[in-house]
PDB file of N, CA and C in Angstrom:
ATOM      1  N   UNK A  14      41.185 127.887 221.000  1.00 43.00           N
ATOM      2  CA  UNK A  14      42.383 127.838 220.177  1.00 43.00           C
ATOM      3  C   UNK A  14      42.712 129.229 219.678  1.00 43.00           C
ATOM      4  N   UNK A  15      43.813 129.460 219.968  1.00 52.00           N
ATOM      5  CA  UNK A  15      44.288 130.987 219.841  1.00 52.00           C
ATOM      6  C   UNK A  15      45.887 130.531 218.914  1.00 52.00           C
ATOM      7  N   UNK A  16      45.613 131.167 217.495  1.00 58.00           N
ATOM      8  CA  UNK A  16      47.329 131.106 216.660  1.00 58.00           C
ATOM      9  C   UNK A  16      47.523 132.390 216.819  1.00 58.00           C
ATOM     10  N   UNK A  17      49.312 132.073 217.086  1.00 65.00           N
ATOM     11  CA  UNK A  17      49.788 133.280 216.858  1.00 65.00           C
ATOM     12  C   UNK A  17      50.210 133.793 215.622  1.00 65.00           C
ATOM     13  N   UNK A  18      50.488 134.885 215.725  1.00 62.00           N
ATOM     14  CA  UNK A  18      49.968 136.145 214.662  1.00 62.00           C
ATOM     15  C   UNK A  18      51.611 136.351 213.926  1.00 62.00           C
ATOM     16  N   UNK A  19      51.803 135.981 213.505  1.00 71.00           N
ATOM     17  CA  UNK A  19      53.164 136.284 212.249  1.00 71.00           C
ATOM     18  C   UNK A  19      53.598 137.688 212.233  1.00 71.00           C
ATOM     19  N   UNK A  20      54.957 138.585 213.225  1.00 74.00           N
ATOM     20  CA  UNK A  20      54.928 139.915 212.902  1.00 74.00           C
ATOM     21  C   UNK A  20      55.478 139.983 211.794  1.00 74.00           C
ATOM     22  N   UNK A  21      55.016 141.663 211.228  1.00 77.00           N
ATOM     23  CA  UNK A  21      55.427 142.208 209.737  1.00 77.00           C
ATOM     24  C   UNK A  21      56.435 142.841 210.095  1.00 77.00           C
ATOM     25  N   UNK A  22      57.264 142.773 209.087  1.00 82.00           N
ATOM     26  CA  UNK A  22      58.516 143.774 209.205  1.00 82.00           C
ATOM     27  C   UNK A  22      57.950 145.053 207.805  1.00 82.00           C
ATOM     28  N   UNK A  23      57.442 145.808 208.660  1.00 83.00           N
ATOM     29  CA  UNK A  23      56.317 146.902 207.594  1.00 83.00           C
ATOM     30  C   UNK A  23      57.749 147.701 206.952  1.00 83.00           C
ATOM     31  N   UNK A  24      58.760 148.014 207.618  1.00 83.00           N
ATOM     32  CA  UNK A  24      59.503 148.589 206.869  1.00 83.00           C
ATOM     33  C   UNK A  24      60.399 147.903 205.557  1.00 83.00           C
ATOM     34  N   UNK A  25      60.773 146.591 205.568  1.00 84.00           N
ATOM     35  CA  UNK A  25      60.999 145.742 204.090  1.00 84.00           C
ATOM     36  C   UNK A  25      59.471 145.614 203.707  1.00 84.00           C
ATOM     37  N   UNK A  26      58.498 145.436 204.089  1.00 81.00           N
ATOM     38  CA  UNK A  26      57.857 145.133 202.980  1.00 81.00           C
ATOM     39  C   UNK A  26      56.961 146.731 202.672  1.00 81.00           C
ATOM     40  N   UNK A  27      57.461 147.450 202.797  1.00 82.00           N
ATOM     41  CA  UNK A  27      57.290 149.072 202.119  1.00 82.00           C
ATOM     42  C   UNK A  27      58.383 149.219 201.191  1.00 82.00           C
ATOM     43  N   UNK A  28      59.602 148.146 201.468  1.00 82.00           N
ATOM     44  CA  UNK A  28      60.625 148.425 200.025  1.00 82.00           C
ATOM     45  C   UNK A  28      60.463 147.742 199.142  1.00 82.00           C
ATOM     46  N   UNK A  29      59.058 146.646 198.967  1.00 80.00           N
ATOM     47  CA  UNK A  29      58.935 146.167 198.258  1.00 80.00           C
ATOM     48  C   UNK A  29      57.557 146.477 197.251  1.00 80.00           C
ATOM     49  N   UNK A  30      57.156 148.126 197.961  1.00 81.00           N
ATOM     50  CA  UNK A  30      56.005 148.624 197.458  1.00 81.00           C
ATOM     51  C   UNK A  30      56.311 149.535 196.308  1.00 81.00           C
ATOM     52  N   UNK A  31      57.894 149.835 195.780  1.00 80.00           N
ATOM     53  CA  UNK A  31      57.738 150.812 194.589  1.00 80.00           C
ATOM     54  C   UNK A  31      56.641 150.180 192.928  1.00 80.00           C
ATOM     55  N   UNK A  32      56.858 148.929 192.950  1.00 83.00           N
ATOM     56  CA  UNK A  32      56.535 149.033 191.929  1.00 83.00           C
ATOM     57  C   UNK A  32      55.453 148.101 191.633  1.00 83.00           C
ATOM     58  N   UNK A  33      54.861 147.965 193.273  1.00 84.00           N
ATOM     59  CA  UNK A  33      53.343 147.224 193.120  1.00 84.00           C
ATOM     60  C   UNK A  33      52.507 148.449 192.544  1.00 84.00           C
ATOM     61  N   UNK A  34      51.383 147.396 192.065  1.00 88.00           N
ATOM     62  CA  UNK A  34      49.742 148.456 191.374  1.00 88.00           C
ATOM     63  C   UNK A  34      48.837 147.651 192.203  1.00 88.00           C
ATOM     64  N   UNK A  35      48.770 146.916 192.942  1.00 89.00           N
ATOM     65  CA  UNK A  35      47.882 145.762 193.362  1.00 89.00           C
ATOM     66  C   UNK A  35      48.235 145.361 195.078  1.00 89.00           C
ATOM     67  N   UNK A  36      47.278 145.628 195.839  1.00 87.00           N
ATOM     68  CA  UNK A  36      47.816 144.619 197.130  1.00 87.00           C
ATOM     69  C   UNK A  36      46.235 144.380 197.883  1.00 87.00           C
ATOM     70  N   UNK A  37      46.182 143.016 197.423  1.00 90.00           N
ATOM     71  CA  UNK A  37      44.930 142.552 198.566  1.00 90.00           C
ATOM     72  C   UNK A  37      44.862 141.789 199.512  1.00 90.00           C
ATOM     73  N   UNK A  38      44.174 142.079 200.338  1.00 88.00           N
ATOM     74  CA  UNK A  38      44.552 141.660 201.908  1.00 88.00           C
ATOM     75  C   UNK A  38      42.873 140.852 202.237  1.00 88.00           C
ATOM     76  N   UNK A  39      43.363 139.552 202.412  1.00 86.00           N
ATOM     77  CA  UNK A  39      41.810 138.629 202.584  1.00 86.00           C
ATOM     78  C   UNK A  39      42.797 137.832 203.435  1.00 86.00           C
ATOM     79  N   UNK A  40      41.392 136.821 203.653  1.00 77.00           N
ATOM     80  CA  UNK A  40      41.777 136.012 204.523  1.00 77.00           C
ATOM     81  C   UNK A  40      41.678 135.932 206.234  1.00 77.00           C
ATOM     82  N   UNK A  41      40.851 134.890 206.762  1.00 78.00           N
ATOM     83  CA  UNK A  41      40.460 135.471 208.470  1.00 78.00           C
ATOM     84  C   UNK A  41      39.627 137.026 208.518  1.00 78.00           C
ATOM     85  N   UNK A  42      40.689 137.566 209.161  1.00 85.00           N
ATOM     86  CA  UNK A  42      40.168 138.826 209.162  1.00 85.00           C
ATOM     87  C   UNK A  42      41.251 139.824 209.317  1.00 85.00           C
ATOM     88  N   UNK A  43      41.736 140.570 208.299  1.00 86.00           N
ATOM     89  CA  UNK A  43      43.295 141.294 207.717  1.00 86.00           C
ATOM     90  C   UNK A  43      43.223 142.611 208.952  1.00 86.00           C
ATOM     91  N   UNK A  44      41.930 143.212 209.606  1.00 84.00           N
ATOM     92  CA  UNK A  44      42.367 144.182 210.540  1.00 84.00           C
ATOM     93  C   UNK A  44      42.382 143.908 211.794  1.00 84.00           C
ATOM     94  N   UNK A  45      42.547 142.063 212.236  1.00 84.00           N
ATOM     95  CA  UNK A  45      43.149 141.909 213.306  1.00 84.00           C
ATOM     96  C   UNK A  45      44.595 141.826 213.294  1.00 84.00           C
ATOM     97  N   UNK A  46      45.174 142.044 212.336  1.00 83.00           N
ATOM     98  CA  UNK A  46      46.610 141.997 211.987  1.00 83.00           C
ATOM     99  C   UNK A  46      47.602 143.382 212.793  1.00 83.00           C
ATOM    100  N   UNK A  47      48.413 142.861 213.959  1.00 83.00           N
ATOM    101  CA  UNK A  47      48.099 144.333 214.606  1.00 83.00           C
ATOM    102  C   UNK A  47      49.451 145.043 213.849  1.00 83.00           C
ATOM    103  N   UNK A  48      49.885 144.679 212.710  1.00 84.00           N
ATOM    104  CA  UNK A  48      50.488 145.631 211.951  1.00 84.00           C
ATOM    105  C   UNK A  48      49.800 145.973 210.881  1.00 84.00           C
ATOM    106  N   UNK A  49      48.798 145.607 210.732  1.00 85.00           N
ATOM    107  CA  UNK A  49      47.786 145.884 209.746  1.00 85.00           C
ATOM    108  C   UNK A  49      47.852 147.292 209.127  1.00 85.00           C
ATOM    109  N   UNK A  50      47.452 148.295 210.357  1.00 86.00           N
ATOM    110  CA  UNK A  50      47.285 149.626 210.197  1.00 86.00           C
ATOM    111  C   UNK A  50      48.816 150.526 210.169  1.00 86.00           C
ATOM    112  N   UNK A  51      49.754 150.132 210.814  1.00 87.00           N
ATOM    113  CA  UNK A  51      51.021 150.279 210.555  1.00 87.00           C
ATOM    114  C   UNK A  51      51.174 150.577 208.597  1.00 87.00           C
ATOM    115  N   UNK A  52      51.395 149.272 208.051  1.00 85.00           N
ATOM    116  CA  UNK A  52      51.330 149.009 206.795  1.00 85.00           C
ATOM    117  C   UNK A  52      50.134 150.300 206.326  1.00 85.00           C
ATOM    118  N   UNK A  53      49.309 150.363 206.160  1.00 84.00           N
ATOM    119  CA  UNK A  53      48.523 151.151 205.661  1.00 84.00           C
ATOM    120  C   UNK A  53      48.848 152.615 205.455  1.00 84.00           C
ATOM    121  N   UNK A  54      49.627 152.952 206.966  1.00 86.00           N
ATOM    122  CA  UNK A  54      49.664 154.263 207.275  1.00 86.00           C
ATOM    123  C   UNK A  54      51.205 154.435 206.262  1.00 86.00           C
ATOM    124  N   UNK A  55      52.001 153.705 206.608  1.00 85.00           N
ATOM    125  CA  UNK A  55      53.239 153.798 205.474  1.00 85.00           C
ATOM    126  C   UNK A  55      52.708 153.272 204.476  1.00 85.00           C
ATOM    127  N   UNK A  56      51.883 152.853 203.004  1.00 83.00           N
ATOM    128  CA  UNK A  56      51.160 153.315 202.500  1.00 83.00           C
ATOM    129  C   UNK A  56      50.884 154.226 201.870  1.00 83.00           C
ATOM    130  N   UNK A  57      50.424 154.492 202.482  1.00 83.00           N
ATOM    131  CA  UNK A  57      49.651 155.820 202.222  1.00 83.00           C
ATOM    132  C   UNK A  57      50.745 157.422 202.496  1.00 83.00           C
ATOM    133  N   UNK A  58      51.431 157.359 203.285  1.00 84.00           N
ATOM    134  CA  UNK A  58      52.498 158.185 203.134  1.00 84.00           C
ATOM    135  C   UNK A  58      53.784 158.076 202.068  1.00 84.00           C
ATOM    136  N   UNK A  59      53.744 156.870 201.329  1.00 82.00           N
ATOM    137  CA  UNK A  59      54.783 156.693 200.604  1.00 82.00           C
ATOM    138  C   UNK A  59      54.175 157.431 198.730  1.00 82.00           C
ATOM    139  N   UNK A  60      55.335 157.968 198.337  1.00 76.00           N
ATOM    140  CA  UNK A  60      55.011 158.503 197.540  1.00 76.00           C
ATOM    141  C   UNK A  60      54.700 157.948 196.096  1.00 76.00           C
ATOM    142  N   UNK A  61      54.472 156.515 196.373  1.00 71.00           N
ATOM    143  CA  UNK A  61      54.406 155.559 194.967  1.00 71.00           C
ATOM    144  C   UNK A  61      52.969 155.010 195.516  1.00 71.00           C
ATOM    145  N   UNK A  62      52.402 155.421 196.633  1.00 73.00           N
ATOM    146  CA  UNK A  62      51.001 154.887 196.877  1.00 73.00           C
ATOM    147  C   UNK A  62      49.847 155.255 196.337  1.00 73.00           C
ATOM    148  N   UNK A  63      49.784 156.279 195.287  1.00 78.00           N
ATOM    149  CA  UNK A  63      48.671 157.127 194.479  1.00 78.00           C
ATOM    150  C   UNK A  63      48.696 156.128 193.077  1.00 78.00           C
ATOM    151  N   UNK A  64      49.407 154.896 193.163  1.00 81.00           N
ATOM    152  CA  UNK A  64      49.574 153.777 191.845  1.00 81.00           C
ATOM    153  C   UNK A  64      49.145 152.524 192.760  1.00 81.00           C
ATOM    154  N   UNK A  65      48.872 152.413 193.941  1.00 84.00           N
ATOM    155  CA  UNK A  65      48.354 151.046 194.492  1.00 84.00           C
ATOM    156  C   UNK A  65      47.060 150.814 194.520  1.00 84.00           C
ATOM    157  N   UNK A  66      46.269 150.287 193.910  1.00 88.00           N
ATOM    158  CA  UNK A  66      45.153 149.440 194.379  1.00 88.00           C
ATOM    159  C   UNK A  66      45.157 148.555 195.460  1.00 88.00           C
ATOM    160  N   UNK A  67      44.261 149.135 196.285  1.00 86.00           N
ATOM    161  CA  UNK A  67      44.015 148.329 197.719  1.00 86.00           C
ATOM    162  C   UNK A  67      42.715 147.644 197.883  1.00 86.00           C
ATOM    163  N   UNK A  68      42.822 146.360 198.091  1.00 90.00           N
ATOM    164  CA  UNK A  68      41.348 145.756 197.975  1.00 90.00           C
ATOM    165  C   UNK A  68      41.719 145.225 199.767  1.00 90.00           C
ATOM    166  N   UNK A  69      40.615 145.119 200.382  1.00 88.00           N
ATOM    167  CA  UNK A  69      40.286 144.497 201.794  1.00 88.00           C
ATOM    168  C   UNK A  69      39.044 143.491 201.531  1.00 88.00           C
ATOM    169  N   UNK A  70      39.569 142.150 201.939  1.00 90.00           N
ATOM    170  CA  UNK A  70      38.000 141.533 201.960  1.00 90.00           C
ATOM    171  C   UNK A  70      37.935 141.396 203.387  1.00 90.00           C
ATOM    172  N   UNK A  71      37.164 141.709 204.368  1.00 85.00           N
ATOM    173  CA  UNK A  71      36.598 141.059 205.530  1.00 85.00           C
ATOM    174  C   UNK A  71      35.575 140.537 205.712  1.00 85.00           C
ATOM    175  N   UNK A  72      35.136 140.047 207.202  1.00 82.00           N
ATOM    176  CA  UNK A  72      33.893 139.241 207.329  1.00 82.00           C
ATOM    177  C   UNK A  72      33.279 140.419 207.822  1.00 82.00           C
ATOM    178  N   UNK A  73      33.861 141.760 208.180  1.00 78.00           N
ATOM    179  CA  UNK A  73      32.402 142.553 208.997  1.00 78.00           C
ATOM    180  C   UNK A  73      32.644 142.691 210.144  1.00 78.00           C
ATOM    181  N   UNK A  74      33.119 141.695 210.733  1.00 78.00           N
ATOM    182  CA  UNK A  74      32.895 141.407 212.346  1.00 78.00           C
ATOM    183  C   UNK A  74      33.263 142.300 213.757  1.00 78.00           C
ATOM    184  N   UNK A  75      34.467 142.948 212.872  1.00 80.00           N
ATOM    185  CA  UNK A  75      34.769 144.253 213.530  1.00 80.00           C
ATOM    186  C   UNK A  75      34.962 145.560 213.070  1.00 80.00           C
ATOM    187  N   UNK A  76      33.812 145.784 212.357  1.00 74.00           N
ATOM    188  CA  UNK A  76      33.472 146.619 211.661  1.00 74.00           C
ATOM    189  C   UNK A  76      33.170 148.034 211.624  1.00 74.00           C
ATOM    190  N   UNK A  77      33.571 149.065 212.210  1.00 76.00           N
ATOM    191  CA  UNK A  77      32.766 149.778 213.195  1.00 76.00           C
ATOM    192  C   UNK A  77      33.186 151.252 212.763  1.00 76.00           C
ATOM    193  N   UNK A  78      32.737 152.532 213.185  1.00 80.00           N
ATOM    194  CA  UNK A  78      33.192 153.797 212.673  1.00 80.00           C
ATOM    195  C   UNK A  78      34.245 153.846 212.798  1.00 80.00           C
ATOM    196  N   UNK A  79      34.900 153.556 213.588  1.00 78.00           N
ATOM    197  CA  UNK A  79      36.386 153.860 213.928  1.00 78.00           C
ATOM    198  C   UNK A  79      37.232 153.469 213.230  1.00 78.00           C
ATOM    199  N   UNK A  80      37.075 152.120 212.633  1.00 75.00           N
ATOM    200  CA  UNK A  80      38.061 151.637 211.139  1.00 75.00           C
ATOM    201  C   UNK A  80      37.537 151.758 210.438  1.00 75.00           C
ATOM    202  N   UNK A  81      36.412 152.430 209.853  1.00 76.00           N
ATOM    203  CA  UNK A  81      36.116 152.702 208.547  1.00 76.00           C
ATOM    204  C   UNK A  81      36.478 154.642 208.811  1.00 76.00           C
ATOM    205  N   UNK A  82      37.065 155.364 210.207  1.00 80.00           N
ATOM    206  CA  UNK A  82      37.890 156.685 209.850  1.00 80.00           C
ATOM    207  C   UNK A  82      39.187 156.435 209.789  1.00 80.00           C
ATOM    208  N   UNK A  83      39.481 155.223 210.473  1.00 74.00           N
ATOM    209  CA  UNK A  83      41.027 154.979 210.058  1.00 74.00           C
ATOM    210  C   UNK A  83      41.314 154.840 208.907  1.00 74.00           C
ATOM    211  N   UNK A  84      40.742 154.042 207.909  1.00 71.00           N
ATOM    212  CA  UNK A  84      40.956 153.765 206.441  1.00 71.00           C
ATOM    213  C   UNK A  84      40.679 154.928 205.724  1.00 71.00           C
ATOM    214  N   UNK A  85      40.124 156.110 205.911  1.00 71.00           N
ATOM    215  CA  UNK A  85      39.681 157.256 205.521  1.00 71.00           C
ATOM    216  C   UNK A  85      41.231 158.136 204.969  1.00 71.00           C
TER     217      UNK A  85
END
């Protein structure tokens, strides 16, 4: 059983990032989300992102150096 994956429209929901302090991402597993890292990277380039708290819960499962330098 394979669901499909809900795309993000990362650019509205970056206009809805001025005046978050908070965004947590749980559930399954948030970095199979293949806009996942999209979102992050706008983020982190936006200039109201030094006021966001970012929490990630995962299971681990794909866990590996490479997304823990992406999140870097």
């Amino acid at each position: 059983y394979r669901r499909e994956v809900e795309p993000w429209n990362v650019s509205e929901l970056l206009g809805f990032c001025r005046n978050l302090t908070s965004a947590i991402f749980s559930g399954g597993e948030p970095f199979l989300h293949p806009e996942f890292f999209d979102l992050m990277e706008g983020l982190a380039k936006s200039d109201y992102s030094k006021n966001i708290d970012v929490q990630i819960t995962t299971n681990g499962t794909i866990f590996r150096r490479s997304l823990m330098e992406a999140l870097s």
